[in-house]
PDB file of C-alpha atoms in Angstrom:
ATOM      1  CA  MET A  45     170.749 125.577  44.510  1.00  0.00           C
ATOM      2  CA  ALA A  46     168.555 123.121  42.122  1.00  0.00           C
ATOM      3  CA  ARG A  47     170.618 121.742  38.942  1.00  0.00           C
ATOM      4  CA  SER A  48     168.923 120.946  35.923  1.00  0.00           C
ATOM      5  CA  ARG A  49     170.409 116.722  35.303  1.00  0.00           C
ATOM      6  CA  LYS A  50     170.310 118.454  31.716  1.00  0.00           C
ATOM      7  CA  SER A  51     172.873 121.148  31.765  1.00  0.00           C
ATOM      8  CA  ASN A  52     175.755 121.141  30.436  1.00  0.00           C
ATOM      9  CA  THR A  53     178.987 120.064  33.149  1.00  0.00           C
ATOM     10  CA  VAL A  54     182.003 122.896  33.721  1.00  0.00           C
ATOM     11  CA  PRO A  55     185.036 122.010  35.636  1.00  0.00           C
ATOM     12  CA  ARG A  56     185.179 122.463  39.168  1.00  0.00           C
ATOM     13  CA  HIS A  57     187.429 121.310  42.631  1.00  0.00           C
ATOM     14  CA  PRO A  58     186.853 117.389  42.251  1.00  0.00           C
ATOM     15  CA  ASP A  59     185.959 117.263  46.115  1.00  0.00           C
ATOM     16  CA  ALA A  60     183.396 120.255  45.551  1.00  0.00           C
ATOM     17  CA  GLU A  61     180.619 118.181  46.535  1.00  0.00           C
ATOM     18  CA  LYS A  62     182.530 117.743  50.528  1.00  0.00           C
ATOM     19  CA  GLY A  63     181.924 120.076  52.986  1.00  0.00           C
ATOM     20  CA  LEU A  64     179.381 121.544  54.446  1.00  0.00           C
ATOM     21  CA  ASN A  65     175.348 122.871  53.200  1.00  0.00           C
ATOM     22  CA  ALA A  66     174.049 125.207  53.677  1.00  0.00           C
ATOM     23  CA  ASN A  67     170.786 123.980  54.268  1.00  0.00           C
ATOM     24  CA  SER A  68     172.639 121.558  57.907  1.00  0.00           C
ATOM     25  CA  VAL A  69     173.454 125.184  58.922  1.00  0.00           C
ATOM     26  CA  VAL A  70     169.743 126.143  58.594  1.00  0.00           C
ATOM     27  CA  SER A  71     168.836 122.895  59.969  1.00  0.00           C
ATOM     28  CA  TYR A  72     171.037 123.503  63.143  1.00  0.00           C
ATOM     29  CA  ARG A  73     169.837 126.601  64.417  1.00  0.00           C
ATOM     30  CA  ILE A  74     166.335 125.454  63.388  1.00  0.00           C
ATOM     31  CA  ARG A  75     166.626 123.753  66.228  1.00  0.00           C
ATOM     32  CA  SER A  76     168.559 125.796  68.495  1.00  0.00           C
ATOM     33  CA  ALA A  77     165.846 128.329  67.663  1.00  0.00           C
ATOM     34  CA  ARG A  78     163.243 126.279  68.442  1.00  0.00           C
ATOM     35  CA  GLU A  79     165.176 124.692  72.344  1.00  0.00           C
ATOM     36  CA  ARG A  80     165.627 129.283  72.320  1.00  0.00           C
ATOM     37  CA  LYS A  81     161.516 129.907  72.181  1.00  0.00           C
ATOM     38  CA  GLY A  82     160.960 126.452  74.569  1.00  0.00           C
ATOM     39  CA  TYR A  83     158.867 124.921  71.939  1.00  0.00           C
ATOM     40  CA  THR A  84     158.599 121.329  72.288  1.00  0.00           C
ATOM     41  CA  GLN A  85     158.999 119.230  67.933  1.00  0.00           C
ATOM     42  CA  GLN A  86     154.728 118.868  68.340  1.00  0.00           C
ATOM     43  CA  GLU A  87     153.883 122.937  69.584  1.00  0.00           C
ATOM     44  CA  PHE A  88     156.736 123.646  67.000  1.00  0.00           C
ATOM     45  CA  ALA A  89     154.183 122.396  64.308  1.00  0.00           C
ATOM     46  CA  GLN A  90     151.650 123.549  66.083  1.00  0.00           C
ATOM     47  CA  GLU A  91     152.686 127.148  65.963  1.00  0.00           C
ATOM     48  CA  LEU A  92     154.089 126.523  62.071  1.00  0.00           C
ATOM     49  CA  GLY A  93     150.913 124.927  61.259  1.00  0.00           C
ATOM     50  CA  LYS A  94     148.985 128.420  62.277  1.00  0.00           C
ATOM     51  CA  LEU A  95     151.189 130.158  58.888  1.00  0.00           C
ATOM     52  CA  THR A  96     150.976 127.415  56.158  1.00  0.00           C
ATOM     53  CA  GLY A  97     147.469 125.635  57.580  1.00  0.00           C
ATOM     54  CA  HIS A  98     148.550 122.392  57.712  1.00  0.00           C
ATOM     55  CA  VAL A  99     150.971 120.807  60.664  1.00  0.00           C
ATOM     56  CA  LEU A 100     153.491 118.727  59.712  1.00  0.00           C
ATOM     57  CA  PRO A 101     154.450 115.800  61.751  1.00  0.00           C
ATOM     58  CA  GLN A 102     157.012 114.792  64.552  1.00  0.00           C
ATOM     59  CA  SER A 103     158.892 113.310  61.755  1.00  0.00           C
ATOM     60  CA  SER A 104     158.827 116.301  59.257  1.00  0.00           C
ATOM     61  CA  ILE A 105     160.305 118.204  62.246  1.00  0.00           C
ATOM     62  CA  GLY A 106     163.340 116.012  63.069  1.00  0.00           C
ATOM     63  CA  ALA A 107     163.976 115.796  59.199  1.00  0.00           C
ATOM     64  CA  MET A 108     163.975 119.625  59.397  1.00  0.00           C
ATOM     65  CA  GLU A 109     166.467 120.123  61.724  1.00  0.00           C
ATOM     66  CA  ARG A 110     168.961 117.441  61.438  1.00  0.00           C
ATOM     67  CA  TRP A 111     171.941 118.615  60.597  1.00  0.00           C
ATOM     68  CA  GLU A 112     173.911 115.935  59.938  1.00  0.00           C
ATOM     69  CA  GLY A 113     173.891 113.302  57.459  1.00  0.00           C
ATOM     70  CA  ASP A 114     173.911 112.208  54.186  1.00  0.00           C
ATOM     71  CA  LYS A 115     170.818 113.416  53.703  1.00  0.00           C
ATOM     72  CA  GLN A 116     170.004 117.692  54.493  1.00  0.00           C
ATOM     73  CA  ARG A 117     166.170 119.000  54.092  1.00  0.00           C
ATOM     74  CA  MET A 118     166.398 121.966  51.587  1.00  0.00           C
ATOM     75  CA  PHE A 119     164.888 124.911  52.149  1.00  0.00           C
ATOM     76  CA  ASP A 120     163.247 127.814  50.531  1.00  0.00           C
ATOM     77  CA  ALA A 121     163.132 131.704  50.631  1.00  0.00           C
ATOM     78  CA  HIS A 122     159.609 131.714  52.124  1.00  0.00           C
ATOM     79  CA  GLU A 123     159.943 128.445  54.234  1.00  0.00           C
ATOM     80  CA  LEU A 124     163.172 130.637  55.858  1.00  0.00           C
ATOM     81  CA  TYR A 125     159.954 133.221  55.994  1.00  0.00           C
ATOM     82  CA  LEU A 126     157.544 131.886  57.754  1.00  0.00           C
ATOM     83  CA  LEU A 127     159.871 130.364  59.921  1.00  0.00           C
ATOM     84  CA  SER A 128     161.899 133.367  61.438  1.00  0.00           C
ATOM     85  CA  LEU A 129     158.463 134.303  62.190  1.00  0.00           C
ATOM     86  CA  VAL A 130     157.358 130.831  64.077  1.00  0.00           C
ATOM     87  CA  LEU A 131     161.638 131.133  66.212  1.00  0.00           C
ATOM     88  CA  ASP A 132     161.013 134.597  66.542  1.00  0.00           C
ATOM     89  CA  VAL A 133     164.814 135.312  64.857  1.00  0.00           C
ATOM     90  CA  PRO A 134     165.826 137.389  62.038  1.00  0.00           C
ATOM     91  CA  ILE A 135     166.339 135.589  58.324  1.00  0.00           C
ATOM     92  CA  ALA A 136     170.202 136.001  59.098  1.00  0.00           C
ATOM     93  CA  TYR A 137     170.121 133.958  61.888  1.00  0.00           C
ATOM     94  CA  PHE A 138     169.655 130.578  60.515  1.00  0.00           C
ATOM     95  CA  PHE A 139     172.757 131.210  58.508  1.00  0.00           C
ATOM     96  CA  ILE A 140     175.586 130.846  61.543  1.00  0.00           C
ATOM     97  CA  PRO A 141     177.609 128.089  61.497  1.00  0.00           C
ATOM     98  CA  PRO A 142     177.905 125.821  64.311  1.00  0.00           C
ATOM     99  CA  PRO A 143     180.142 126.063  67.060  1.00  0.00           C
ATOM    100  CA  GLY A 144     183.423 124.311  66.478  1.00  0.00           C
ATOM    101  CA  MET A 145     183.407 123.441  62.211  1.00  0.00           C
ATOM    102  CA  ASN A 146     185.931 127.065  61.684  1.00  0.00           C
ATOM    103  CA  THR A 147     188.211 124.763  59.708  1.00  0.00           C
ATOM    104  CA  GLU A 148     185.869 123.276  57.875  1.00  0.00           C
ATOM    105  CA  LEU A 149     184.543 124.164  54.830  1.00  0.00           C
ATOM    106  CA  MET A 150     181.398 125.048  52.684  1.00  0.00           C
ATOM    107  CA  ARG A 151     179.597 122.536  49.808  1.00  0.00           C
ATOM    108  CA  ASP A 152     181.144 124.251  46.171  1.00  0.00           C
ATOM    109  CA  SER A 153     182.239 127.020  46.702  1.00  0.00           C
ATOM    110  CA  ARG A 154     185.486 125.765  49.336  1.00  0.00           C
ATOM    111  CA  TYR A 155     185.542 128.994  51.267  1.00  0.00           C
ATOM    112  CA  GLU A 156     185.760 128.253  55.048  1.00  0.00           C
ATOM    113  CA  VAL A 157     182.990 127.852  56.916  1.00  0.00           C
ATOM    114  CA  ASN A 158     183.985 130.398  58.977  1.00  0.00           C
ATOM    115  CA  ALA A 159     183.343 132.871  56.235  1.00  0.00           C
ATOM    116  CA  LEU A 160     180.021 132.709  56.301  1.00  0.00           C
ATOM    117  CA  PRO A 161     179.342 135.092  58.802  1.00  0.00           C
ATOM    118  CA  LEU A 162     180.915 137.688  56.510  1.00  0.00           C
ATOM    119  CA  ARG A 163     178.152 136.650  53.575  1.00  0.00           C
ATOM    120  CA  LEU A 164     175.530 138.588  56.748  1.00  0.00           C
ATOM    121  CA  ILE A 165     178.145 141.127  57.192  1.00  0.00           C
ATOM    122  CA  GLY A 166     178.499 142.116  53.480  1.00  0.00           C
ATOM    123  CA  THR A 167     181.544 144.200  52.526  1.00  0.00           C
ATOM    124  CA  ASP A 168     181.246 148.250  51.895  1.00  0.00           C
ATOM    125  CA  ASP A 169     180.683 148.026  48.276  1.00  0.00           C
ATOM    126  CA  GLN A 170     177.350 145.015  49.329  1.00  0.00           C
ATOM    127  CA  VAL A 171     175.996 147.019  51.790  1.00  0.00           C
ATOM    128  CA  ALA A 172     176.384 150.313  48.752  1.00  0.00           C
ATOM    129  CA  ALA A 173     174.183 147.374  46.970  1.00  0.00           C
ATOM    130  CA  PHE A 174     171.782 147.563  49.893  1.00  0.00           C
ATOM    131  CA  ASP A 175     171.155 151.137  49.942  1.00  0.00           C
ATOM    132  CA  GLU A 176     170.666 151.578  45.952  1.00  0.00           C
ATOM    133  CA  ALA A 177     167.797 149.003  46.256  1.00  0.00           C
ATOM    134  CA  ILE A 178     166.098 150.614  49.322  1.00  0.00           C
ATOM    135  CA  GLY A 179     166.407 153.827  46.998  1.00  0.00           C
ATOM    136  CA  GLU A 180     164.658 152.279  44.116  1.00  0.00           C
ATOM    137  CA  LEU A 181     161.531 152.613  47.505  1.00  0.00           C
ATOM    138  CA  THR A 182     160.752 155.729  47.066  1.00  0.00           C
ATOM    139  CA  GLY A 183     157.534 155.698  44.495  1.00  0.00           C
ATOM    140  CA  SER A 184     153.879 156.237  46.381  1.00  0.00           C
ATOM    141  CA  GLU A 185     153.221 153.138  45.875  1.00  0.00           C
ATOM    142  CA  ASP A 186     155.890 151.937  48.340  1.00  0.00           C
ATOM    143  CA  GLY A 187     154.676 153.855  51.360  1.00  0.00           C
ATOM    144  CA  ASP A 188     156.168 153.537  54.482  1.00  0.00           C
ATOM    145  CA  LEU A 189     158.083 150.589  53.442  1.00  0.00           C
ATOM    146  CA  ALA A 190     161.339 152.736  52.542  1.00  0.00           C
ATOM    147  CA  PRO A 191     161.168 154.821  56.208  1.00  0.00           C
ATOM    148  CA  GLY A 192     160.729 151.616  57.413  1.00  0.00           C
ATOM    149  CA  PHE A 193     164.359 150.451  56.475  1.00  0.00           C
ATOM    150  CA  VAL A 194     166.090 153.411  56.844  1.00  0.00           C
ATOM    151  CA  ALA A 195     164.963 155.295  60.123  1.00  0.00           C
ATOM    152  CA  GLY A 196     161.035 153.659  61.601  1.00  0.00           C
ATOM    153  CA  PRO A 197     160.721 153.112  64.757  1.00  0.00           C
ATOM    154  CA  ALA A 198     163.079 149.923  64.970  1.00  0.00           C
ATOM    155  CA  GLY A 199     165.300 151.576  63.139  1.00  0.00           C
ATOM    156  CA  TRP A 200     167.190 148.183  62.609  1.00  0.00           C
ATOM    157  CA  PHE A 201     168.908 149.425  59.393  1.00  0.00           C
ATOM    158  CA  LYS A 202     171.126 152.139  61.306  1.00  0.00           C
ATOM    159  CA  ARG A 203     171.895 149.469  64.075  1.00  0.00           C
ATOM    160  CA  PHE A 204     172.691 146.526  61.125  1.00  0.00           C
ATOM    161  CA  ARG A 205     175.506 149.470  60.560  1.00  0.00           C
ATOM    162  CA  GLU A 206     176.188 149.981  63.875  1.00  0.00           C
ATOM    163  CA  TRP A 207     176.637 146.416  64.960  1.00  0.00           C
ATOM    164  CA  ARG A 208     178.600 145.787  61.387  1.00  0.00           C
ATOM    165  CA  LEU A 209     181.247 147.686  62.094  1.00  0.00           C
ATOM    166  CA  GLN A 210     181.513 146.611  65.370  1.00  0.00           C
ATOM    167  CA  ARG A 211     182.068 143.260  64.212  1.00  0.00           C
ATOM    168  CA  LEU A 212     184.710 144.325  62.197  1.00  0.00           C
ATOM    169  CA  TYR A 213     186.715 145.719  64.662  1.00  0.00           C
ATOM    170  CA  GLN A 214     186.661 143.247  67.053  1.00  0.00           C
ATOM    171  CA  LEU A 215     187.274 140.850  63.944  1.00  0.00           C
ATOM    172  CA  GLU A 216     190.636 143.013  63.340  1.00  0.00           C
ATOM    173  CA  THR A 217     190.932 143.080  67.060  1.00  0.00           C
ATOM    174  CA  LYS A 218     191.178 139.361  67.291  1.00  0.00           C
ATOM    175  CA  TYR A 219     193.632 139.255  64.311  1.00  0.00           C
ATOM    176  CA  ASP A 220     195.475 141.807  64.906  1.00  0.00           C
ATOM    177  CA  ASP A 221     198.282 140.547  66.816  1.00  0.00           C
ATOM    178  CA  ARG A 222     198.302 137.250  65.152  1.00  0.00           C
ATOM    179  CA  LEU A 223     198.183 138.680  61.317  1.00  0.00           C
ATOM    180  CA  ASN A 224     200.537 141.355  61.551  1.00  0.00           C
ATOM    181  CA  PRO A 225     204.051 139.071  62.647  1.00  0.00           C
ATOM    182  CA  LEU A 226     203.725 136.864  60.001  1.00  0.00           C
ATOM    183  CA  ALA A 227     202.967 139.633  57.765  1.00  0.00           C
ATOM    184  CA  ARG A 228     206.466 140.894  58.705  1.00  0.00           C
ATOM    185  CA  LEU A 229     207.895 138.076  58.410  1.00  0.00           C
ATOM    186  CA  LEU A 230     206.749 137.291  54.347  1.00  0.00           C
ATOM    187  CA  GLN A 231     207.891 140.441  54.044  1.00  0.00           C
ATOM    188  CA  GLU A 232     211.215 139.760  55.736  1.00  0.00           C
ATOM    189  CA  LEU A 233     211.411 136.269  52.940  1.00  0.00           C
ATOM    190  CA  GLY A 234     210.214 138.491  49.630  1.00  0.00           C
ATOM    191  CA  ASN A 235     213.056 140.907  51.000  1.00  0.00           C
ATOM    192  CA  ASP A 236     215.885 138.204  51.142  1.00  0.00           C
ATOM    193  CA  ILE A 237     214.636 136.365  47.809  1.00  0.00           C
ATOM    194  CA  LEU A 238     214.276 139.297  46.427  1.00  0.00           C
ATOM    195  CA  GLU A 239     218.955 140.875  47.501  1.00  0.00           C
ATOM    196  CA  HIS A 240     220.133 136.580  47.167  1.00  0.00           C
ATOM    197  CA  GLY A 241     217.726 135.248  44.341  1.00  0.00           C
ATOM    198  CA  THR A 242     215.917 131.994  45.027  1.00  0.00           C
ATOM    199  CA  ARG A 243     218.945 129.659  45.129  1.00  0.00           C
ATOM    200  CA  GLY A 244     221.250 132.381  47.576  1.00  0.00           C
ATOM    201  CA  PHE A 245     217.957 132.500  49.870  1.00  0.00           C
ATOM    202  CA  LEU A 246     217.430 128.773  49.969  1.00  0.00           C
ATOM    203  CA  THR A 247     221.430 128.030  50.084  1.00  0.00           C
ATOM    204  CA  SER A 248     221.222 130.574  53.649  1.00  0.00           C
ATOM    205  CA  ARG A 249     218.244 129.019  55.190  1.00  0.00           C
ATOM    206  CA  ALA A 250     219.232 125.106  54.887  1.00  0.00           C
ATOM    207  CA  ARG A 251     223.137 125.501  56.283  1.00  0.00           C
ATOM    208  CA  ILE A 252     222.072 124.868  60.129  1.00  0.00           C
ATOM    209  CA  ASP A 253     223.955 125.643  63.189  1.00  0.00           C
ATOM    210  CA  GLY A 254     227.501 123.426  63.035  1.00  0.00           C
ATOM    211  CA  ASP A 255     227.999 122.996  59.587  1.00  0.00           C
ATOM    212  CA  PRO A 256     231.830 122.988  58.713  1.00  0.00           C
ATOM    213  CA  ILE A 257     231.446 125.142  55.954  1.00  0.00           C
ATOM    214  CA  ALA A 258     229.101 126.582  53.167  1.00  0.00           C
ATOM    215  CA  PHE A 259     228.660 124.154  49.953  1.00  0.00           C
ATOM    216  CA  LYS A 260     228.468 125.084  46.271  1.00  0.00           C
ATOM    217  CA  LEU A 261     226.301 124.099  44.162  1.00  0.00           C
ATOM    218  CA  GLU A 262     227.259 122.663  40.589  1.00  0.00           C
ATOM    219  CA  GLU A 263     225.798 123.750  37.658  1.00  0.00           C
ATOM    220  CA  ASP A 264     225.317 121.793  34.569  1.00  0.00           C
ATOM    221  CA  ASP A 265     225.801 122.597  31.256  1.00  0.00           C
ATOM    222  CA  ASP A 266     221.890 124.089  30.635  1.00  0.00           C
ATOM    223  CA  GLY A 267     222.901 126.755  34.026  1.00  0.00           C
ATOM    224  CA  GLU A 268     221.184 124.555  36.646  1.00  0.00           C
ATOM    225  CA  ALA A 269     221.661 123.574  39.732  1.00  0.00           C
ATOM    226  CA  GLY A 270     223.563 119.180  39.659  1.00  0.00           C
TER     227      GLY A 270
END
């Protein structure tokens, strides 16, 4: 998002400028899509030039694909549209993060990189918003656009829903075995704290096998442990 130098600033996380930029993700995927297509950088520039009217030099293509480092190429929405045509991939493809980045954070938002695909899948509420937007395409001036979204020849929106549910199920299956024991442990710890109080809980956890006797915390005049 472009920032005006004259705009008022607001407090945010001190490390907000650190992390992976979404433009870096796009750059990584442009290169992977080009290689998947079998284009050299020059061939890629030629194909893109058929749409834009001018052929970029190889250095510009290299900058477009350079995803690591301090200087990232910025992409706008129309460029992503054209790139999706030339490289024959959906626009969402450009936002699939590079492998091995799950411990990294996204710049500005500080969300984990592995949460980026959720921006593609969307929550149930966000899919509902998608339905509402498609529902607006009902006028005669919209022609066959709305049917194309809902039940066109490709049937992509139906497949998107099916893929989304399948992906959510895969994630649930993958993490269920790990999250359930953690949830039970947290529940057990919470119950112990509620039953014995913070001090009783910490005292019981501080003791180890072999301690000769249990010790009692002394309190000062204000009732604080000393």
